[in-house]
Coordinates of N, CA, C and O in Angstrom, one line a residue:
M1 N 41.8 84.3 -39.5 CA 42.7 83.7 -40.5 C 41.9 82.8 -41.4 O 41.0 82.1 -41.0
T2 N 42.2 82.8 -42.7 CA 41.5 82.0 -43.6 C 42.1 80.6 -43.6 O 43.3 80.4 -43.5
H3 N 41.2 79.6 -43.6 CA 41.6 78.2 -43.5 C 41.3 77.5 -44.8 O 40.2 77.6 -45.3
V4 N 42.3 76.9 -45.4 CA 42.1 76.1 -46.6 C 42.0 74.6 -46.3 O 43.0 74.1 -45.7
S5 N 40.9 74.0 -46.6 CA 40.8 72.6 -46.3 C 41.7 71.8 -47.1 O 41.8 72.0 -48.3
D6 N 42.3 70.8 -46.5 CA 43.1 69.8 -47.3 C 42.2 68.8 -48.0 O 42.7 68.1 -48.9
I7 N 41.0 68.7 -47.7 CA 40.1 67.7 -48.3 C 38.9 68.5 -48.8 O 37.8 68.6 -48.2
P8 N 39.0 69.0 -50.1 CA 37.9 69.7 -50.7 C 36.7 68.7 -51.0 O 37.0 67.6 -51.4
T9 N 35.5 69.2 -50.9 CA 34.3 68.5 -51.4 C 34.1 68.9 -52.8 O 34.0 70.1 -53.1
V10 N 34.0 67.9 -53.7 CA 33.8 68.2 -55.1 C 32.5 67.6 -55.6 O 32.2 66.4 -55.3
F11 N 31.7 68.4 -56.2 CA 30.5 67.9 -56.9 C 30.9 67.7 -58.3 O 31.3 68.6 -59.0
L12 N 30.8 66.4 -58.7 CA 31.2 66.0 -60.1 C 29.9 65.6 -60.9 O 29.2 64.7 -60.5
V13 N 29.7 66.3 -61.9 CA 28.5 66.1 -62.8 C 29.0 65.5 -64.1 O 29.8 66.1 -64.8
E14 N 28.6 64.3 -64.4 CA 29.0 63.6 -65.6 C 27.9 62.5 -65.9 O 27.6 61.7 -65.0
H15 N 27.3 62.6 -67.1 CA 26.2 61.7 -67.4 C 26.7 60.3 -67.8 O 26.0 59.3 -67.7
D16 N 28.0 60.2 -68.2 CA 28.6 58.9 -68.6 C 29.1 58.2 -67.3 O 30.0 58.6 -66.7
L17 N 28.3 57.2 -66.9 CA 28.6 56.5 -65.6 C 30.0 56.0 -65.5 O 30.7 56.1 -64.5
D18 N 30.6 55.3 -66.6 CA 31.9 54.8 -66.6 C 33.0 55.9 -66.4 O 33.9 55.8 -65.6
L19 N 32.8 57.0 -67.2 CA 33.8 58.1 -67.1 C 33.7 58.7 -65.7 O 34.7 59.0 -65.1
R20 N 32.5 59.0 -65.3 CA 32.3 59.6 -63.9 C 33.0 58.7 -62.9 O 33.6 59.2 -62.0
G21 N 32.8 57.4 -63.0 CA 33.4 56.5 -62.0 C 34.9 56.6 -62.0 O 35.6 56.6 -60.9
V22 N 35.5 56.6 -63.2 CA 37.0 56.7 -63.3 C 37.5 58.0 -62.7 O 38.5 58.0 -61.9
V23 N 36.9 59.1 -63.1 CA 37.3 60.4 -62.6 C 37.1 60.5 -61.0 O 38.0 60.9 -60.3
A24 N 35.9 60.1 -60.6 CA 35.6 60.1 -59.1 C 36.7 59.3 -58.3 O 37.1 59.7 -57.3
E25 N 37.0 58.1 -58.8 CA 37.9 57.2 -58.2 C 39.3 57.9 -58.1 O 40.0 57.9 -57.0
G26 N 39.7 58.5 -59.2 CA 41.0 59.2 -59.2 C 41.0 60.4 -58.2 O 42.0 60.6 -57.5
L27 N 39.9 61.1 -58.1 CA 39.9 62.3 -57.2 C 39.9 61.8 -55.8 O 40.5 62.4 -54.9
R28 N 39.2 60.7 -55.5 CA 39.2 60.1 -54.1 C 40.6 59.6 -53.8 O 41.0 59.8 -52.6
F29 N 41.2 59.0 -54.7 CA 42.6 58.5 -54.5 C 43.5 59.7 -54.1 O 44.4 59.5 -53.3
D30 N 43.2 60.9 -54.7 CA 44.0 62.0 -54.4 C 43.5 62.8 -53.1 O 43.9 63.9 -52.9
G31 N 42.6 62.2 -52.4 CA 42.2 62.7 -51.1 C 41.0 63.7 -51.1 O 40.9 64.5 -50.1
M32 N 40.2 63.6 -52.1 CA 39.1 64.5 -52.1 C 37.8 63.8 -51.8 O 37.6 62.6 -52.1
N33 N 36.8 64.6 -51.2 CA 35.5 64.1 -51.0 C 34.7 64.3 -52.3 O 34.7 65.5 -52.8
V34 N 34.2 63.3 -52.9 CA 33.5 63.4 -54.2 C 32.0 63.0 -54.1 O 31.7 62.0 -53.6
V35 N 31.1 63.9 -54.5 CA 29.7 63.6 -54.6 C 29.4 63.6 -56.1 O 29.6 64.6 -56.8
E36 N 28.9 62.4 -56.5 CA 28.7 62.3 -57.9 C 27.2 62.6 -58.3 O 26.3 62.2 -57.5
F37 N 27.0 63.2 -59.4 CA 25.7 63.5 -59.9 C 25.6 63.1 -61.4 O 26.6 63.3 -62.2
H38 N 24.5 62.5 -61.8 CA 24.3 62.1 -63.2 C 23.8 63.3 -64.0 O 24.1 63.4 -65.2
R39 N 23.1 64.2 -63.4 CA 22.5 65.4 -64.1 C 22.9 66.7 -63.4 O 22.9 66.7 -62.1
S40 N 23.1 67.7 -64.2 CA 23.4 69.0 -63.6 C 22.3 69.6 -62.7 O 22.6 70.2 -61.7
A41 N 21.1 69.3 -63.0 CA 20.0 69.8 -62.2 C 20.0 69.3 -60.8 O 19.7 70.0 -59.8
Q42 N 20.5 68.0 -60.6 CA 20.6 67.5 -59.3 C 21.7 68.2 -58.4 O 21.5 68.5 -57.3
A43 N 22.8 68.5 -59.0 CA 23.9 69.2 -58.3 C 23.4 70.7 -58.0 O 23.7 71.1 -56.9
L44 N 22.8 71.3 -59.0 CA 22.3 72.7 -58.8 C 21.3 72.7 -57.7 O 21.3 73.7 -56.8
A45 N 20.4 71.7 -57.6 CA 19.4 71.7 -56.6 C 20.0 71.5 -55.2 O 19.6 72.1 -54.2
A46 N 21.0 70.6 -55.1 CA 21.7 70.4 -53.8 C 22.3 71.7 -53.3 O 22.3 72.0 -52.1
I47 N 22.9 72.4 -54.2 CA 23.6 73.7 -53.8 C 22.5 74.7 -53.4 O 22.7 75.4 -52.4
A48 N 21.4 74.8 -54.1 CA 20.3 75.7 -53.8 C 19.7 75.3 -52.4 O 19.2 76.2 -51.7
E49 N 19.8 74.0 -52.0 CA 19.2 73.6 -50.8 C 20.2 73.7 -49.6 O 19.9 73.3 -48.5
G50 N 21.4 74.2 -49.9 CA 22.4 74.5 -48.8 C 23.7 73.8 -48.8 O 24.5 74.0 -48.0
A51 N 23.9 72.9 -49.8 CA 25.2 72.2 -49.9 C 26.2 73.2 -50.3 O 25.9 74.1 -51.1
R52 N 27.4 73.1 -49.8 CA 28.5 74.1 -50.1 C 29.8 73.4 -50.5 O 30.7 73.3 -49.8
P53 N 29.8 72.8 -51.7 CA 31.0 72.2 -52.2 C 32.1 73.2 -52.5 O 31.8 74.4 -52.8
A54 N 33.3 72.8 -52.4 CA 34.4 73.7 -52.7 C 34.5 73.9 -54.2 O 34.8 75.0 -54.7
V55 N 34.1 72.8 -55.0 CA 34.2 72.9 -56.4 C 33.0 72.1 -57.0 O 32.6 71.1 -56.6
L56 N 32.5 72.7 -58.1 CA 31.6 72.1 -59.0 C 32.3 71.8 -60.3 O 32.7 72.7 -61.0
V57 N 32.4 70.5 -60.7 CA 33.0 70.1 -62.0 C 31.9 69.7 -62.9 O 31.2 68.7 -62.6
I58 N 31.8 70.4 -64.0 CA 30.7 70.1 -64.9 C 31.1 70.4 -66.4 O 31.9 71.2 -66.6
A59 N 30.5 69.6 -67.3 CA 30.8 69.7 -68.7 C 29.5 70.4 -69.3 O 28.4 69.9 -69.1
P60 N 29.7 71.4 -70.1 CA 28.6 72.1 -70.8 C 27.9 71.2 -71.8 O 26.8 71.4 -72.2
E61 N 28.6 70.2 -72.3 CA 28.1 69.3 -73.4 C 27.1 68.3 -72.7 O 27.2 68.0 -71.6
G62 N 26.2 67.8 -73.6 CA 25.3 66.7 -73.1 C 24.4 67.2 -72.0 O 23.9 68.3 -72.0
D63 N 24.2 66.4 -71.0 CA 23.3 66.8 -69.9 C 24.0 67.6 -68.9 O 23.3 68.1 -68.0
G64 N 25.2 67.8 -69.0 CA 25.9 68.7 -68.1 C 25.8 70.1 -68.4 O 26.6 71.0 -68.0
L65 N 24.8 70.5 -69.2 CA 24.6 71.9 -69.6 C 24.5 72.8 -68.4 O 23.8 72.6 -67.4
I66 N 25.3 73.8 -68.5 CA 25.3 74.9 -67.5 C 25.4 76.2 -68.2 O 26.2 76.4 -69.1
T67 N 24.6 77.1 -67.8 CA 24.5 78.4 -68.5 C 25.0 79.5 -67.5 O 25.3 79.2 -66.3
C68 N 25.2 80.7 -68.1 CA 25.6 81.8 -67.2 C 24.5 82.0 -66.1 O 24.9 82.4 -65.0
E69 N 23.3 81.8 -66.4 CA 22.2 81.9 -65.3 C 22.5 80.8 -64.2 O 22.3 81.2 -63.0
H70 N 22.8 79.6 -64.6 CA 23.1 78.6 -63.6 C 24.3 79.0 -62.7 O 24.3 78.8 -61.5
V71 N 25.3 79.5 -63.4 CA 26.5 80.0 -62.6 C 26.1 81.1 -61.6 O 26.5 81.1 -60.5
G72 N 25.2 82.0 -62.1 CA 24.8 83.0 -61.2 C 24.0 82.5 -60.0 O 24.2 82.9 -58.9
Q73 N 23.2 81.4 -60.2 CA 22.5 80.8 -59.1 C 23.5 80.1 -58.1 O 23.3 80.2 -56.9
V74 N 24.5 79.5 -58.7 CA 25.5 78.8 -57.8 C 26.2 79.9 -57.0 O 26.4 79.8 -55.8
R75 N 26.6 81.0 -57.7 CA 27.3 82.1 -57.0 C 26.4 82.7 -55.9 O 26.9 83.1 -54.8
A76 N 25.1 82.8 -56.1 CA 24.2 83.4 -55.2 C 24.1 82.5 -53.9 O 24.0 83.0 -52.8
S77 N 24.0 81.2 -54.2 CA 23.7 80.3 -53.1 C 25.0 79.9 -52.4 O 25.0 79.7 -51.2
S78 N 26.1 79.8 -53.1 CA 27.4 79.4 -52.5 C 28.5 80.1 -53.2 O 29.2 79.6 -54.1
P79 N 28.8 81.4 -52.8 CA 29.7 82.2 -53.5 C 31.2 81.7 -53.5 O 31.9 82.1 -54.3
R80 N 31.5 80.9 -52.5 CA 32.9 80.4 -52.5 C 33.1 79.1 -53.4 O 34.2 78.7 -53.6
T81 N 32.0 78.6 -53.9 CA 32.2 77.4 -54.8 C 32.8 77.8 -56.1 O 32.4 78.7 -56.8
Q82 N 33.9 77.1 -56.4 CA 34.6 77.3 -57.6 C 34.0 76.4 -58.7 O 33.6 75.3 -58.4
I83 N 33.8 76.9 -59.9 CA 33.2 76.2 -61.0 C 34.3 75.9 -62.0 O 34.9 76.8 -62.5
I84 N 34.4 74.6 -62.3 CA 35.3 74.1 -63.4 C 34.5 73.5 -64.5 O 33.8 72.6 -64.3
L85 N 34.6 74.1 -65.7 CA 34.0 73.6 -66.9 C 34.9 72.7 -67.6 O 36.1 73.1 -67.9
V86 N 34.5 71.5 -67.9 CA 35.3 70.6 -68.7 C 34.8 70.6 -70.1 O 33.7 70.3 -70.4
L87 N 35.7 71.1 -71.0 CA 35.3 71.3 -72.4 C 36.0 70.3 -73.3 O 37.1 69.8 -73.1
E88 N 35.4 70.1 -74.4 CA 35.9 69.3 -75.5 C 36.9 70.2 -76.3 O 36.7 71.4 -76.4
P89 N 38.0 69.6 -76.8 CA 38.9 70.4 -77.6 C 38.2 71.0 -78.8 O 37.4 70.4 -79.4
G90 N 38.5 72.3 -79.1 CA 37.9 73.0 -80.2 C 36.5 73.5 -80.0 O 36.0 74.1 -80.9
G91 N 36.0 73.2 -78.9 CA 34.6 73.7 -78.6 C 34.6 75.2 -78.3 O 35.7 75.7 -78.0
D92 N 33.5 75.8 -78.6 CA 33.5 77.3 -78.4 C 32.2 77.6 -77.7 O 31.4 78.4 -78.2
P93 N 32.0 77.1 -76.4 CA 30.8 77.5 -75.7 C 30.9 78.8 -75.1 O 32.0 79.4 -75.0
E94 N 29.8 79.4 -74.6 CA 29.9 80.6 -73.8 C 30.4 80.2 -72.4 O 29.9 79.3 -71.8
I95 N 31.5 80.9 -72.0 CA 32.1 80.5 -70.7 C 31.7 81.6 -69.7 O 32.0 82.8 -69.9
P96 N 30.9 81.2 -68.7 CA 30.5 82.1 -67.7 C 31.6 82.8 -67.0 O 32.7 82.1 -66.7
W97 N 31.5 84.0 -66.7 CA 32.5 84.8 -66.0 C 32.9 84.1 -64.7 O 32.0 83.6 -63.9
G98 N 34.2 84.1 -64.4 CA 34.6 83.5 -63.1 C 34.8 82.0 -63.1 O 35.1 81.5 -62.0
S99 N 34.5 81.4 -64.2 CA 34.6 79.9 -64.2 C 36.0 79.5 -64.6 O 36.7 80.3 -65.3
H100 N 36.5 78.4 -64.2 CA 37.8 77.8 -64.6 C 37.5 76.9 -65.7 O 36.4 76.2 -65.8
V101 N 38.4 76.7 -66.6 CA 38.2 75.8 -67.8 C 39.3 74.8 -67.9 O 40.5 75.2 -67.8
L102 N 38.9 73.6 -68.1 CA 39.9 72.5 -68.3 C 39.5 71.7 -69.6 O 38.3 71.4 -69.7
V103 N 40.4 71.6 -70.5 CA 40.1 70.9 -71.8 C 40.4 69.5 -71.8 O 41.5 69.1 -71.3
K104 N 39.5 68.6 -72.3 CA 39.7 67.2 -72.4 C 40.8 67.0 -73.5 O 40.9 67.8 -74.4
P105 N 41.5 65.9 -73.5 CA 41.5 64.8 -72.4 C 42.5 65.2 -71.3 O 43.4 65.9 -71.5
F106 N 42.2 64.6 -70.2 CA 43.1 64.8 -69.0 C 43.0 63.6 -68.1 O 42.0 62.9 -68.1
K107 N 44.0 63.5 -67.3 CA 44.0 62.4 -66.3 C 43.4 62.9 -65.0 O 43.5 64.1 -64.7
P108 N 42.8 62.1 -64.2 CA 42.2 62.6 -62.9 C 43.2 63.3 -62.1 O 42.9 64.3 -61.4
S109 N 44.5 62.9 -62.1 CA 45.5 63.6 -61.3 C 45.7 65.1 -61.8 O 45.9 66.0 -60.9
K110 N 45.5 65.4 -63.1 CA 45.6 66.8 -63.5 C 44.3 67.5 -63.0 O 44.5 68.7 -62.6
L111 N 43.2 66.9 -63.0 CA 42.0 67.5 -62.5 C 42.2 67.8 -61.0 O 41.8 68.9 -60.5
S112 N 42.8 66.9 -60.3 CA 43.1 67.1 -58.8 C 43.9 68.3 -58.6 O 43.6 69.1 -57.7
R113 N 45.0 68.4 -59.4 CA 45.8 69.6 -59.3 C 45.1 70.9 -59.6 O 45.2 71.9 -58.9
F114 N 44.3 70.8 -60.6 CA 43.5 72.0 -61.1 C 42.5 72.4 -60.0 O 42.3 73.5 -59.7
I115 N 41.8 71.4 -59.3 CA 40.9 71.6 -58.3 C 41.6 72.3 -57.1 O 41.1 73.3 -56.5
R116 N 42.7 71.8 -56.7 CA 43.5 72.3 -55.5 C 43.9 73.8 -55.8 O 43.8 74.6 -54.9
L117 N 44.3 74.1 -57.0 CA 44.6 75.4 -57.4 C 43.4 76.3 -57.4 O 43.4 77.4 -56.8
A118 N 42.3 75.9 -57.9 CA 41.0 76.7 -57.9 C 40.6 77.0 -56.5 O 40.1 78.1 -56.2
V119 N 40.7 76.0 -55.6 CA 40.3 76.1 -54.2 C 41.2 77.1 -53.5 O 40.8 77.9 -52.6
A120 N 42.5 77.0 -53.8 CA 43.5 77.8 -53.0 C 43.4 79.3 -53.4 O 43.6 80.2 -52.6
K121 N 43.1 79.6 -54.7 CA 43.1 81.0 -55.1 C 42.3 81.9 -54.3 O 42.8 83.0 -53.9
P122 N 41.0 81.6 -54.0 CA 40.2 82.6 -53.2 C 40.8 82.8 -51.8 O 40.9 83.9 -51.2
A123 N 41.3 81.7 -51.2 CA 41.9 81.8 -49.8 C 43.1 82.6 -49.8 O 43.4 83.4 -49.0
L124 N 44.0 82.3 -50.8 CA 45.2 83.1 -50.9 C 44.9 84.6 -51.2 O 45.6 85.4 -50.6
R125 N 44.0 84.8 -52.1 CA 43.6 86.2 -52.4 C 43.1 86.9 -51.1 O 43.5 88.0 -50.8
S126 N 42.3 86.2 -50.3 CA 41.8 86.8 -49.0 C 42.9 87.0 -48.1 O 43.0 88.1 -47.4
A127 N 43.8 86.1 -48.0 CA 45.0 86.3 -47.0 C 45.9 87.4 -47.5 O 46.3 88.2 -46.6
L128 N 46.1 87.6 -48.8 CA 46.9 88.7 -49.3 C 46.2 90.0 -49.0 O 46.9 91.0 -48.7
Q129 N 44.9 90.1 -49.2 CA 44.2 91.3 -49.0 C 44.3 91.7 -47.5 O 44.5 92.9 -47.2
T130 N 44.2 90.7 -46.6 CA 44.3 91.0 -45.2 C 45.7 91.5 -44.9 O 45.8 92.5 -44.1
L131 N 46.7 90.9 -45.4 CA 48.1 91.4 -45.2 C 48.3 92.8 -45.7 O 48.9 93.7 -45.1
Y132 N 47.7 93.0 -46.9 CA 47.9 94.4 -47.5 C 47.2 95.4 -46.6 O 47.7 96.5 -46.4
R133 N 46.0 95.1 -46.2 CA 45.3 96.1 -45.3 C 46.1 96.3 -44.0 O 46.1 97.5 -43.6
R134 N 46.6 95.3 -43.4 CA 47.4 95.5 -42.2 C 48.6 96.3 -42.5 O 49.0 97.2 -41.7
A135 N 49.3 96.1 -43.6 CA 50.5 96.8 -43.9 C 50.2 98.3 -44.1 O 51.0 99.1 -43.7
H136 N 49.1 98.6 -44.7 CA 48.8 100.0 -45.1 C 48.1 100.7 -43.9 O 48.0 101.9 -44.0
S137 N 47.6 100.0 -42.9 CA 46.9 100.6 -41.8 C 47.9 100.8 -40.6 O 47.6 101.4 -39.6
A138 N 49.1 100.2 -40.7 CA 50.0 100.2 -39.6 C 50.6 101.7 -39.6 O 50.8 102.3 -40.6
P139 N 50.9 102.2 -38.4 CA 51.5 103.5 -38.3 C 52.9 103.5 -39.0 O 53.6 102.5 -39.0
A140 N 53.2 104.6 -39.7 CA 54.4 104.7 -40.4 C 55.6 104.8 -39.4 O 55.5 105.4 -38.4
R141 N 56.7 104.1 -39.8 CA 57.9 104.1 -39.0 C 58.7 105.3 -39.2 O 58.7 105.9 -40.3
A142 N 59.3 105.8 -38.2 CA 60.1 107.0 -38.3 C 61.4 106.7 -39.2 O 62.0 105.6 -39.0
A143 N 61.7 107.6 -40.0 CA 62.9 107.4 -40.9 C 64.1 107.5 -40.1 O 64.2 108.4 -39.2
L144 N 65.1 106.8 -40.3 CA 66.4 106.9 -39.6 C 67.3 107.9 -40.2 O 67.5 108.2 -41.2

């Protein structure tokens, strides 16, 4: 059975210390474990070394640069980690396949809901696939 943790671990990458503090505090208030990073390279290195966060929240702007190659590295090291890109309104960056996108501005509570949805989707998908396989592999019932 697939288990969905009620307390996801979130890697939060934001170079603006004040903004990162506000967002991290809001996520912690909503019951999440938050590991803060100033630079994307630090978060990516931690994942490469074996850290398995439920979610990586990162902005492509500034030092939070993340490319399709970086996403591939995260997926190879930690395939269940969901990636949420935080974008400026009107921005047009290349969005790596399989990433979730949240556009600024937003309150930390909206990010919390977004994180919980992103974390739940793979587990729900897995549970539904299991139910589907069971339903289709069960012997057919005799018609009445």
